[in-house]
Short mmCIF file of C-alpha atoms in Angstrom, two decimals:
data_model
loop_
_atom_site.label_atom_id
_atom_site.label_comp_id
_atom_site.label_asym_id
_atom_site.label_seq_id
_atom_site.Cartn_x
_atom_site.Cartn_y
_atom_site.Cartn_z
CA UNK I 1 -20.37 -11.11 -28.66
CA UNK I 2 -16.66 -10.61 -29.26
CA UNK I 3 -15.09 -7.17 -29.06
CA UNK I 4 -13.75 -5.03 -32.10
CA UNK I 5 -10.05 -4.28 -31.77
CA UNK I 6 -9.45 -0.61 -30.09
CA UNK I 7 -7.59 0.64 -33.07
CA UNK I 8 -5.65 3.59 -31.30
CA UNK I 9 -3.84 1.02 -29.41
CA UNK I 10 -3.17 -1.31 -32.65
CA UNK I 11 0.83 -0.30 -32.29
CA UNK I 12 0.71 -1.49 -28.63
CA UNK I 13 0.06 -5.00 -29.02
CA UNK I 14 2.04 -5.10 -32.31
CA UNK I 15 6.12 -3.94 -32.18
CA UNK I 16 8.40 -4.24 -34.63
CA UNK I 17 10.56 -7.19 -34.12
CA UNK I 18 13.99 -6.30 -32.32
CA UNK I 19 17.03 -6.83 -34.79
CA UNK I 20 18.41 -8.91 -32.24
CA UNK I 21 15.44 -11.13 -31.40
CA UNK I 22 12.02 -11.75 -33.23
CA UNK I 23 9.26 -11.13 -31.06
CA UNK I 24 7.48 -14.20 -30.50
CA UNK I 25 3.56 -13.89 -30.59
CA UNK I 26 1.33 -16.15 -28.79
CA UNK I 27 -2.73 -16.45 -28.54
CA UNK I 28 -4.63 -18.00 -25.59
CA UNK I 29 -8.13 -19.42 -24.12
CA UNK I 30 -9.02 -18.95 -20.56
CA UNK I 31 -12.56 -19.70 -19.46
CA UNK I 32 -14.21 -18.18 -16.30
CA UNK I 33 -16.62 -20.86 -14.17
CA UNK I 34 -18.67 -18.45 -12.34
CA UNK I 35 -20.35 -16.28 -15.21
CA UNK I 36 -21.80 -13.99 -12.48
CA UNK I 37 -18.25 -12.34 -11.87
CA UNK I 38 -17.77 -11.33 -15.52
CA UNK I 39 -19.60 -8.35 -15.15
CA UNK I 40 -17.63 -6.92 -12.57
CA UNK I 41 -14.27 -8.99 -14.15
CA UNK I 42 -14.19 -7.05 -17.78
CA UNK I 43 -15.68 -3.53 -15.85
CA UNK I 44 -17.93 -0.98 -17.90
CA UNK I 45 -17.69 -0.81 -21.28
CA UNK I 46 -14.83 -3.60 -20.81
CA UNK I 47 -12.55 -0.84 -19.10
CA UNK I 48 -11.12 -3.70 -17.02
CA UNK I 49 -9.96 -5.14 -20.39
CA UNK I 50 -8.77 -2.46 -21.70
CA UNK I 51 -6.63 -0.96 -19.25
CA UNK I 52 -5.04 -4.65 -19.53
CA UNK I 53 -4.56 -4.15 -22.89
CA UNK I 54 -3.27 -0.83 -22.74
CA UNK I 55 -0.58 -1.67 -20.47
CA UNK I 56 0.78 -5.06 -21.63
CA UNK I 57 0.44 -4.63 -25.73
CA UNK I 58 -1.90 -7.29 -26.12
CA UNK I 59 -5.55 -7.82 -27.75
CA UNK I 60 -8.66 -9.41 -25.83
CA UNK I 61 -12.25 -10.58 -26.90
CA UNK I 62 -14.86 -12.21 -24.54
CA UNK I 63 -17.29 -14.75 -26.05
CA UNK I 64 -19.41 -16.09 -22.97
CA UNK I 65 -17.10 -17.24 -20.39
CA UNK I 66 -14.29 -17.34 -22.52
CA UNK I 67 -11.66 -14.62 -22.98
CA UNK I 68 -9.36 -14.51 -26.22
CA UNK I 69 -5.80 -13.02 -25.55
CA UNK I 70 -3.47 -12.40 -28.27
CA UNK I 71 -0.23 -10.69 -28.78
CA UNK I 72 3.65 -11.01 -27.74
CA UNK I 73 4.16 -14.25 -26.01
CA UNK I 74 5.49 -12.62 -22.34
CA UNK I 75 2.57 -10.39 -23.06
CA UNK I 76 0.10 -13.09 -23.50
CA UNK I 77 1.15 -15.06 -20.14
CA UNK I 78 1.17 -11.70 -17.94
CA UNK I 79 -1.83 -11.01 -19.34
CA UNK I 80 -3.69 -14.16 -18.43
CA UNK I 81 -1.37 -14.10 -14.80
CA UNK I 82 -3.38 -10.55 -14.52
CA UNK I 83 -7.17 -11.69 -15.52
CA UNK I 84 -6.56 -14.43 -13.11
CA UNK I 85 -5.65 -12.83 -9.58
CA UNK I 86 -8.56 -10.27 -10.84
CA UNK I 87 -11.68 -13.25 -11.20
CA UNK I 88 -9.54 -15.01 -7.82
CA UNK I 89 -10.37 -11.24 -6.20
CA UNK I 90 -13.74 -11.06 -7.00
CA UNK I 91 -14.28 -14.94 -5.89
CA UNK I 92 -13.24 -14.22 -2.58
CA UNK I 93 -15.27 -10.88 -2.13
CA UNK I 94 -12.74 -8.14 -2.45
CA UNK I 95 -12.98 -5.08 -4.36
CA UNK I 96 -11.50 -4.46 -8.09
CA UNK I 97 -10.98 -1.14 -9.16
CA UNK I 98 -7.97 0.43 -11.58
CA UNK I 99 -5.91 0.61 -8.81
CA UNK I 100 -6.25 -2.91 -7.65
CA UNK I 101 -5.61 -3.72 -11.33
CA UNK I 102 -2.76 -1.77 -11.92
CA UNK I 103 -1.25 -3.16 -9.09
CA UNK I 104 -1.89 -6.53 -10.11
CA UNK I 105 -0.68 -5.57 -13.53
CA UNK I 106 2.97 -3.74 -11.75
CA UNK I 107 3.22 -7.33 -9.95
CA UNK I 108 2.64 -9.71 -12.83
CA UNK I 109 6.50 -8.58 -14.33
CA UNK I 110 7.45 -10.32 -10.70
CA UNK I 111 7.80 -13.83 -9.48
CA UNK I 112 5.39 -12.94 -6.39
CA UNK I 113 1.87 -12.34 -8.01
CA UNK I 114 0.66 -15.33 -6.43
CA UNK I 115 1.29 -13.78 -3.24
CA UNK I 116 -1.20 -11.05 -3.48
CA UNK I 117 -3.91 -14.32 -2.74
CA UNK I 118 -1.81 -16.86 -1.24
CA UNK I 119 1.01 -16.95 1.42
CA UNK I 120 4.30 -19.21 1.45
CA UNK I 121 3.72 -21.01 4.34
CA UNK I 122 7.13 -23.25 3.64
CA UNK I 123 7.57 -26.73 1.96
CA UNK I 124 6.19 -25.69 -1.21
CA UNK I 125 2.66 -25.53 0.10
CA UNK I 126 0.37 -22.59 0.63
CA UNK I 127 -1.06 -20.39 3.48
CA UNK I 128 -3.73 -18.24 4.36
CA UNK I 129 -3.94 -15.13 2.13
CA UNK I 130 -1.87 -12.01 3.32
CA UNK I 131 -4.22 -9.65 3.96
CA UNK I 132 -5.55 -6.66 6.61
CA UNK I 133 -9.48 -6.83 7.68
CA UNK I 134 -10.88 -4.03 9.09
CA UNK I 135 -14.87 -2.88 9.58
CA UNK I 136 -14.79 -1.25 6.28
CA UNK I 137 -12.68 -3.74 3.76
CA UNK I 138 -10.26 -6.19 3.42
CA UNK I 139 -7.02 -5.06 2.27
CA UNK I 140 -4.69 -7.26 0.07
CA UNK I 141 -0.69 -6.39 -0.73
CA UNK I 142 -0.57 -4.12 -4.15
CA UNK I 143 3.16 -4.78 -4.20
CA UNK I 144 5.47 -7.03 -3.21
CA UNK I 145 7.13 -5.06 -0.92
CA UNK I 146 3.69 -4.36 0.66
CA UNK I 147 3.67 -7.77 0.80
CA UNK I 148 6.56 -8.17 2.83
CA UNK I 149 5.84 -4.98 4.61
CA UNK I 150 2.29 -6.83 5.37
CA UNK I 151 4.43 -9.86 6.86
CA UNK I 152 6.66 -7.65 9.19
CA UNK I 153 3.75 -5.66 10.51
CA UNK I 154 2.47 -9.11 12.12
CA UNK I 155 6.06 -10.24 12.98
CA UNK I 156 8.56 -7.94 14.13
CA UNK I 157 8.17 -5.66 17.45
CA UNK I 158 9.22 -2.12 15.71
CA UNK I 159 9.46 -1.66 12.40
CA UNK I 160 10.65 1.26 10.15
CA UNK I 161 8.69 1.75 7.11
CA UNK I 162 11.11 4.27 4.47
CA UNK I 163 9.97 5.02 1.05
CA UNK I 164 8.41 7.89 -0.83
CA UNK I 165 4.85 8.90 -0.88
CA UNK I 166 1.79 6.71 -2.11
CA UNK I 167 3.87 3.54 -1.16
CA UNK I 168 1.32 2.66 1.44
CA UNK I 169 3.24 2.97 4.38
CA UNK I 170 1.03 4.88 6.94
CA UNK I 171 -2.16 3.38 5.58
CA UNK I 172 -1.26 -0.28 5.89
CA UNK I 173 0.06 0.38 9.34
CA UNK I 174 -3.19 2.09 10.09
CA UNK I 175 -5.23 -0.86 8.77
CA UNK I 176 -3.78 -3.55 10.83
CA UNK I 177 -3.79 -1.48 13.95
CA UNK I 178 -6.94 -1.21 13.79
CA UNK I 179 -7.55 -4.89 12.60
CA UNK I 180 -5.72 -5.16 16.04
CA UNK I 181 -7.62 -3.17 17.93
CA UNK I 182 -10.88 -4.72 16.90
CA UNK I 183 -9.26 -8.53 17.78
CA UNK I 184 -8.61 -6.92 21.14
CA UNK I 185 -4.71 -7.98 20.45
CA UNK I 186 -4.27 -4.43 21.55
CA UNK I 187 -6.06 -2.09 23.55
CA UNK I 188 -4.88 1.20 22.57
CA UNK I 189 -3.99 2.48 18.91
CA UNK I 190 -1.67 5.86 18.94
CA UNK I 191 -1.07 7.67 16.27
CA UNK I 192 1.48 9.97 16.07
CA UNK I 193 3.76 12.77 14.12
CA UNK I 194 6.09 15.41 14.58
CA UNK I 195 4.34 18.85 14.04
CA UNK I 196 6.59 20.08 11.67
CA UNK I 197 5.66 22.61 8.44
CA UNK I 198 6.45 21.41 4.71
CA UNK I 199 8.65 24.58 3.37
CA UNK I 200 5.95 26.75 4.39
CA UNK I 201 5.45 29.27 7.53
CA UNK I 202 2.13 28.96 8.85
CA UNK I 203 2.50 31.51 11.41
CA UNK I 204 0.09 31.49 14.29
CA UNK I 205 -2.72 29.18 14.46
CA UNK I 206 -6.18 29.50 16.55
CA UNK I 207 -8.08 27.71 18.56
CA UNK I 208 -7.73 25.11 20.92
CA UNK I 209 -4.55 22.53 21.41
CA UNK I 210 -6.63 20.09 19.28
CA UNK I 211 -7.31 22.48 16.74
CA UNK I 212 -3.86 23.46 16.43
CA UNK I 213 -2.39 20.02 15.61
CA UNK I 214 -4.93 18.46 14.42
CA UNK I 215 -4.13 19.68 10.50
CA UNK I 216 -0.81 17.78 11.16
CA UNK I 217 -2.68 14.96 11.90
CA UNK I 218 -5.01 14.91 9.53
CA UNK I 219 -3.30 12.14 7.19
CA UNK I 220 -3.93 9.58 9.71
CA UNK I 221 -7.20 10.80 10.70
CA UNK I 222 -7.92 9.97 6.77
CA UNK I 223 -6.43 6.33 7.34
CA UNK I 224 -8.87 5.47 10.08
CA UNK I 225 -12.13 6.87 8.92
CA UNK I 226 -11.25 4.47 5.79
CA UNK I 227 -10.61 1.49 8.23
CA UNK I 228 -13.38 2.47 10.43
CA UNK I 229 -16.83 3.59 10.31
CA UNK I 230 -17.23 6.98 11.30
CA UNK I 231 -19.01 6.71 14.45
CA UNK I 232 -16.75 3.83 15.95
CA UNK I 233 -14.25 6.33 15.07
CA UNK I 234 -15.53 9.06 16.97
CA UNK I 235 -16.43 6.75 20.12
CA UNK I 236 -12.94 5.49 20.31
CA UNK I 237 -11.28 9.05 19.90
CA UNK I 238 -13.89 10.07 22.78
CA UNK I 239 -12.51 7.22 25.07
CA UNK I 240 -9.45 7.29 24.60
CA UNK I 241 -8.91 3.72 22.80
CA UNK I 242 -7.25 6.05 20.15
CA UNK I 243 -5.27 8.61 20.32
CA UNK I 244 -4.16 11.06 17.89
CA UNK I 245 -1.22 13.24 19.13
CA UNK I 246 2.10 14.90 17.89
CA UNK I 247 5.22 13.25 19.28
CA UNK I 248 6.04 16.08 22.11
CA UNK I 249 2.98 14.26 23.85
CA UNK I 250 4.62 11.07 24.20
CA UNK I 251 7.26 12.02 26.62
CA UNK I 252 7.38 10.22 30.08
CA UNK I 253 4.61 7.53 29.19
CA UNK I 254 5.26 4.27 28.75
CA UNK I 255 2.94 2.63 25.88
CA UNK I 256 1.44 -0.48 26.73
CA UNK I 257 -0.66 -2.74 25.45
CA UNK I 258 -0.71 -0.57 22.33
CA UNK I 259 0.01 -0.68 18.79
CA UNK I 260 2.03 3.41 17.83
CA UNK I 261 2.75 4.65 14.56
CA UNK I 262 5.19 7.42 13.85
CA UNK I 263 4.35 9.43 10.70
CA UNK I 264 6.78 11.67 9.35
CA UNK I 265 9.61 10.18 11.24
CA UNK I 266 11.89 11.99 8.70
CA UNK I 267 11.08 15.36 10.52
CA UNK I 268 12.25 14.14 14.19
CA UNK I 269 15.00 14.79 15.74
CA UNK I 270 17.97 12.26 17.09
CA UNK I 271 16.26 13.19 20.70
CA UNK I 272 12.70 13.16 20.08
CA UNK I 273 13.55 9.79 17.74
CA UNK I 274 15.30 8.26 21.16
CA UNK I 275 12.33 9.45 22.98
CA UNK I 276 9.66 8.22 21.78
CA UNK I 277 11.21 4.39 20.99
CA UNK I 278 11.81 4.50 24.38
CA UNK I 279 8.24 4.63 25.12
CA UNK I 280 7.55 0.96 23.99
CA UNK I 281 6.14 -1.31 26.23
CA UNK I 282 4.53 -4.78 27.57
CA UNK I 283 2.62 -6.42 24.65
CA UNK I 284 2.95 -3.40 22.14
CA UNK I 285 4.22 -2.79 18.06
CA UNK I 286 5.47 0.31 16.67
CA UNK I 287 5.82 1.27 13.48
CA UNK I 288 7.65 4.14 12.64
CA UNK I 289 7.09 5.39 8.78
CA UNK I 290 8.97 8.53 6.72
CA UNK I 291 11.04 9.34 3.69
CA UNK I 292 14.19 9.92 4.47
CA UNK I 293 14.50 12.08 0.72
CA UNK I 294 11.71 14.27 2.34
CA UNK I 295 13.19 16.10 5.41
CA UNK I 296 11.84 19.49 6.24
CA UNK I 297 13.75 19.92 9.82
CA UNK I 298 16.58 22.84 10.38
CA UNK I 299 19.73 21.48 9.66
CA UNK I 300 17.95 18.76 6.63
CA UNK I 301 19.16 15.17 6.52
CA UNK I 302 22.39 15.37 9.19
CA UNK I 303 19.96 15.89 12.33
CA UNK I 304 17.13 13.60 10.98
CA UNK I 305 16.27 11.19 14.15
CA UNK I 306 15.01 8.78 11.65
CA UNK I 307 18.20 8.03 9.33
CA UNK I 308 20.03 8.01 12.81
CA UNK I 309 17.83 5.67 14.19
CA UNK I 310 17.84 3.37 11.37
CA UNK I 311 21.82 3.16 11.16
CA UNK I 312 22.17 2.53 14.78
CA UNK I 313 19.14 -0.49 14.99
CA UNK I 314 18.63 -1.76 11.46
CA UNK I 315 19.73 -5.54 12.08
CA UNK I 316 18.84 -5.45 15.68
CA UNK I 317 16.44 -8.39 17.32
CA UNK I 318 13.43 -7.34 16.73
CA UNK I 319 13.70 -4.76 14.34
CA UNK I 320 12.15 -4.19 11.04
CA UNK I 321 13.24 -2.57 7.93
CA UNK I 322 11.29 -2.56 4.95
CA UNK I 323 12.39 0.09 2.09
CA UNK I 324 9.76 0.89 -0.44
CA UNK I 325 10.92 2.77 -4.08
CA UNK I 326 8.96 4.55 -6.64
CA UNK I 327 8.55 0.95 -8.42
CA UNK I 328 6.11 1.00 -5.47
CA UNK I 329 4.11 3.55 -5.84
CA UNK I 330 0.40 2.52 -5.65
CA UNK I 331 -1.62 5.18 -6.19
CA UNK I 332 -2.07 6.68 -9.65
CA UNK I 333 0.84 4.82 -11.76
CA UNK I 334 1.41 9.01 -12.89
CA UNK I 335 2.27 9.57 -9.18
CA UNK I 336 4.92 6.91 -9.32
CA UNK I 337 6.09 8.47 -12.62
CA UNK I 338 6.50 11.85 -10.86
CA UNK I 339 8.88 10.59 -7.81
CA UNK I 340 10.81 8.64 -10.44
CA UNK I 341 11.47 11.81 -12.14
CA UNK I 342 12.41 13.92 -9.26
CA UNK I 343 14.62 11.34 -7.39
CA UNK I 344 15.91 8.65 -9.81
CA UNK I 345 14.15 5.40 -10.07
CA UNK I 346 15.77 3.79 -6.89
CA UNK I 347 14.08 6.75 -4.49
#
């Protein structure tokens, strides 16, 4: 049965044409082989659709396997770009929800959409997908910086990760250590993060050492339970396999056989940043992620160990540097909207 027009988003999918250009209107067919993915493909009530609609100006109707698109002629060919890479997600088994869509959506304005399925694996032909499995899901680039981010994590020794919040940083690191650890490419995953406060004085804290830090720590905690099922969590935190600490525990070791993350690498200092890269070892990765726009140290961004450490190794054999911006932002598109308006829309 073919949808009705939304008519509070009539205006979206119909501008005025520019004085300088007319805006060239297209309309398209694309049919959909497996009819058992539609379902899931157009979402409740045809929210999928909708949000596609909303966010690209153009209008859709579904009659069986087919899907109508109409509207400005970029539009039109994003749109289909988008509905595509969503049926190619649910072919191969991975999850589509509004963030997966809006990311797909972000990337369609790019050259690199098809990279969110496929890899370049040179001479114009294509590789395996770029993507993370873990216990719990399979995780796919929403960017492509993530995408390149994704590349590095498998390629260089020690990488820094800089860019604001909701960029994926942490969590992607997170889900291929422990896509590591599972492989047995690693033995150990360590997880760590200066203890530092975020403007605010906590004062004294009870409890143990563990209880102490552990609110610190709690981001990457997060990560892993969503990598990991709870109980192979648990079992690995109980022997040691991983290990959750903040970064005045890593002095004198030597890490390896291990793949460490540094969270929060914004609030070290030039010592403890010298110290713990230092600690890298036989057969290990680190990954060191923060924002440099986020420093909450004594003394702000001139004793930041991370913006030191990137000037003095950024180019360096075996070094990684992947800078994420707001345009990356992959959680809610408002949270993207919020760092854009509080640092400029290259933070």
């Amino acid at each position: 049965m073919a949808r009705k027009p939304i008519q509070k988003d009539a205006q979206a999918f119909s501008p005025p044409p520019s004085p300088q250009r007319e805006v060239r209107r297209a309309q398209i067919d694309i049919s959909f082989e497996n009819q058992s993915l539609l379902a899931a493909l157009f979402g409740q009530f045809d929210a999928n659709l909708v949000q596609v609609e909303n966010r690209l100006g153009v209008f859709m109707s579904a009659r069986g396997n087919q899907l109508h698109i109409e509207g400005p002629e970029d539009s039109v060919a994003r749109a289909r770009d988008v509905l595509t890479a969503m049926y190619d997600r649910l072919a191969v088994g991975q999850d589509l929800d509004a963030g997966a869509i809006e990311a797909l959506i972000t990337m369609s304005d790019e050259p690199t959409l098809d990279g969110i399925v496929d890899a370049d694996a040179g001479n114009g032909k294509r590789g395996p997908p770029i993507m993370i499995r873990t216990r719990r899901k399979t995780i796919v680039p929403r960017s492509a910086m993530q995408a390149t981010y994704m590349r590095s994590l498998v390629r260089d020794d020690i990488i820094f990760a800089l860019g604001p919040a909701g960029t994926g940083k942490t969590y992607l690191a997170v889900a291929q250590a422990v896509a590591q650890l599972i492989t047995g490419s690693v033995q150990r995953l360590i997880l760590s993060r200066p203890a530092v406060e975020a403007g605010e004085k906590l004062g004294f804290l009870p409890g143990d050492m563990k209880e102490k830090v552990d609110p610190y720590l709690r981001p990457l905690y997060d990560a892993l339970y969503d990598c990991m099922p709870p109980e192979q969590v648990e079992r690995r935190l109980a022997s040691g396999e991983i290990e959750i600490a903040p970064i005045a525990f890593m002095r004198g070791r030597t890490l390896a056989d291990a793949f460490v993350i540094l969270d929060e690498a914004q609030n070290t200092t030039r010592e403890q940043m010298k110290m713990f890269l230092t600690r890298f070892g036989q057969n290990s990765r680190m990954v060191i992620c923060g924002d440099p726009r986020q420093v909450d140290i004594p003394g702000g961004d001139g004793m930041s160990g991370l913006a030191d450490a990137v000037g003095k190794l950024e180019g360096v054999d075996g070094f990684g540097t992947i800078r994420f911006t707001a345009a990356d932002v992959v959680r809610h598109p408002i949270v993207g909207r919020i760092v854009e308006a509080y640092e400029g829309p290259n933070a």
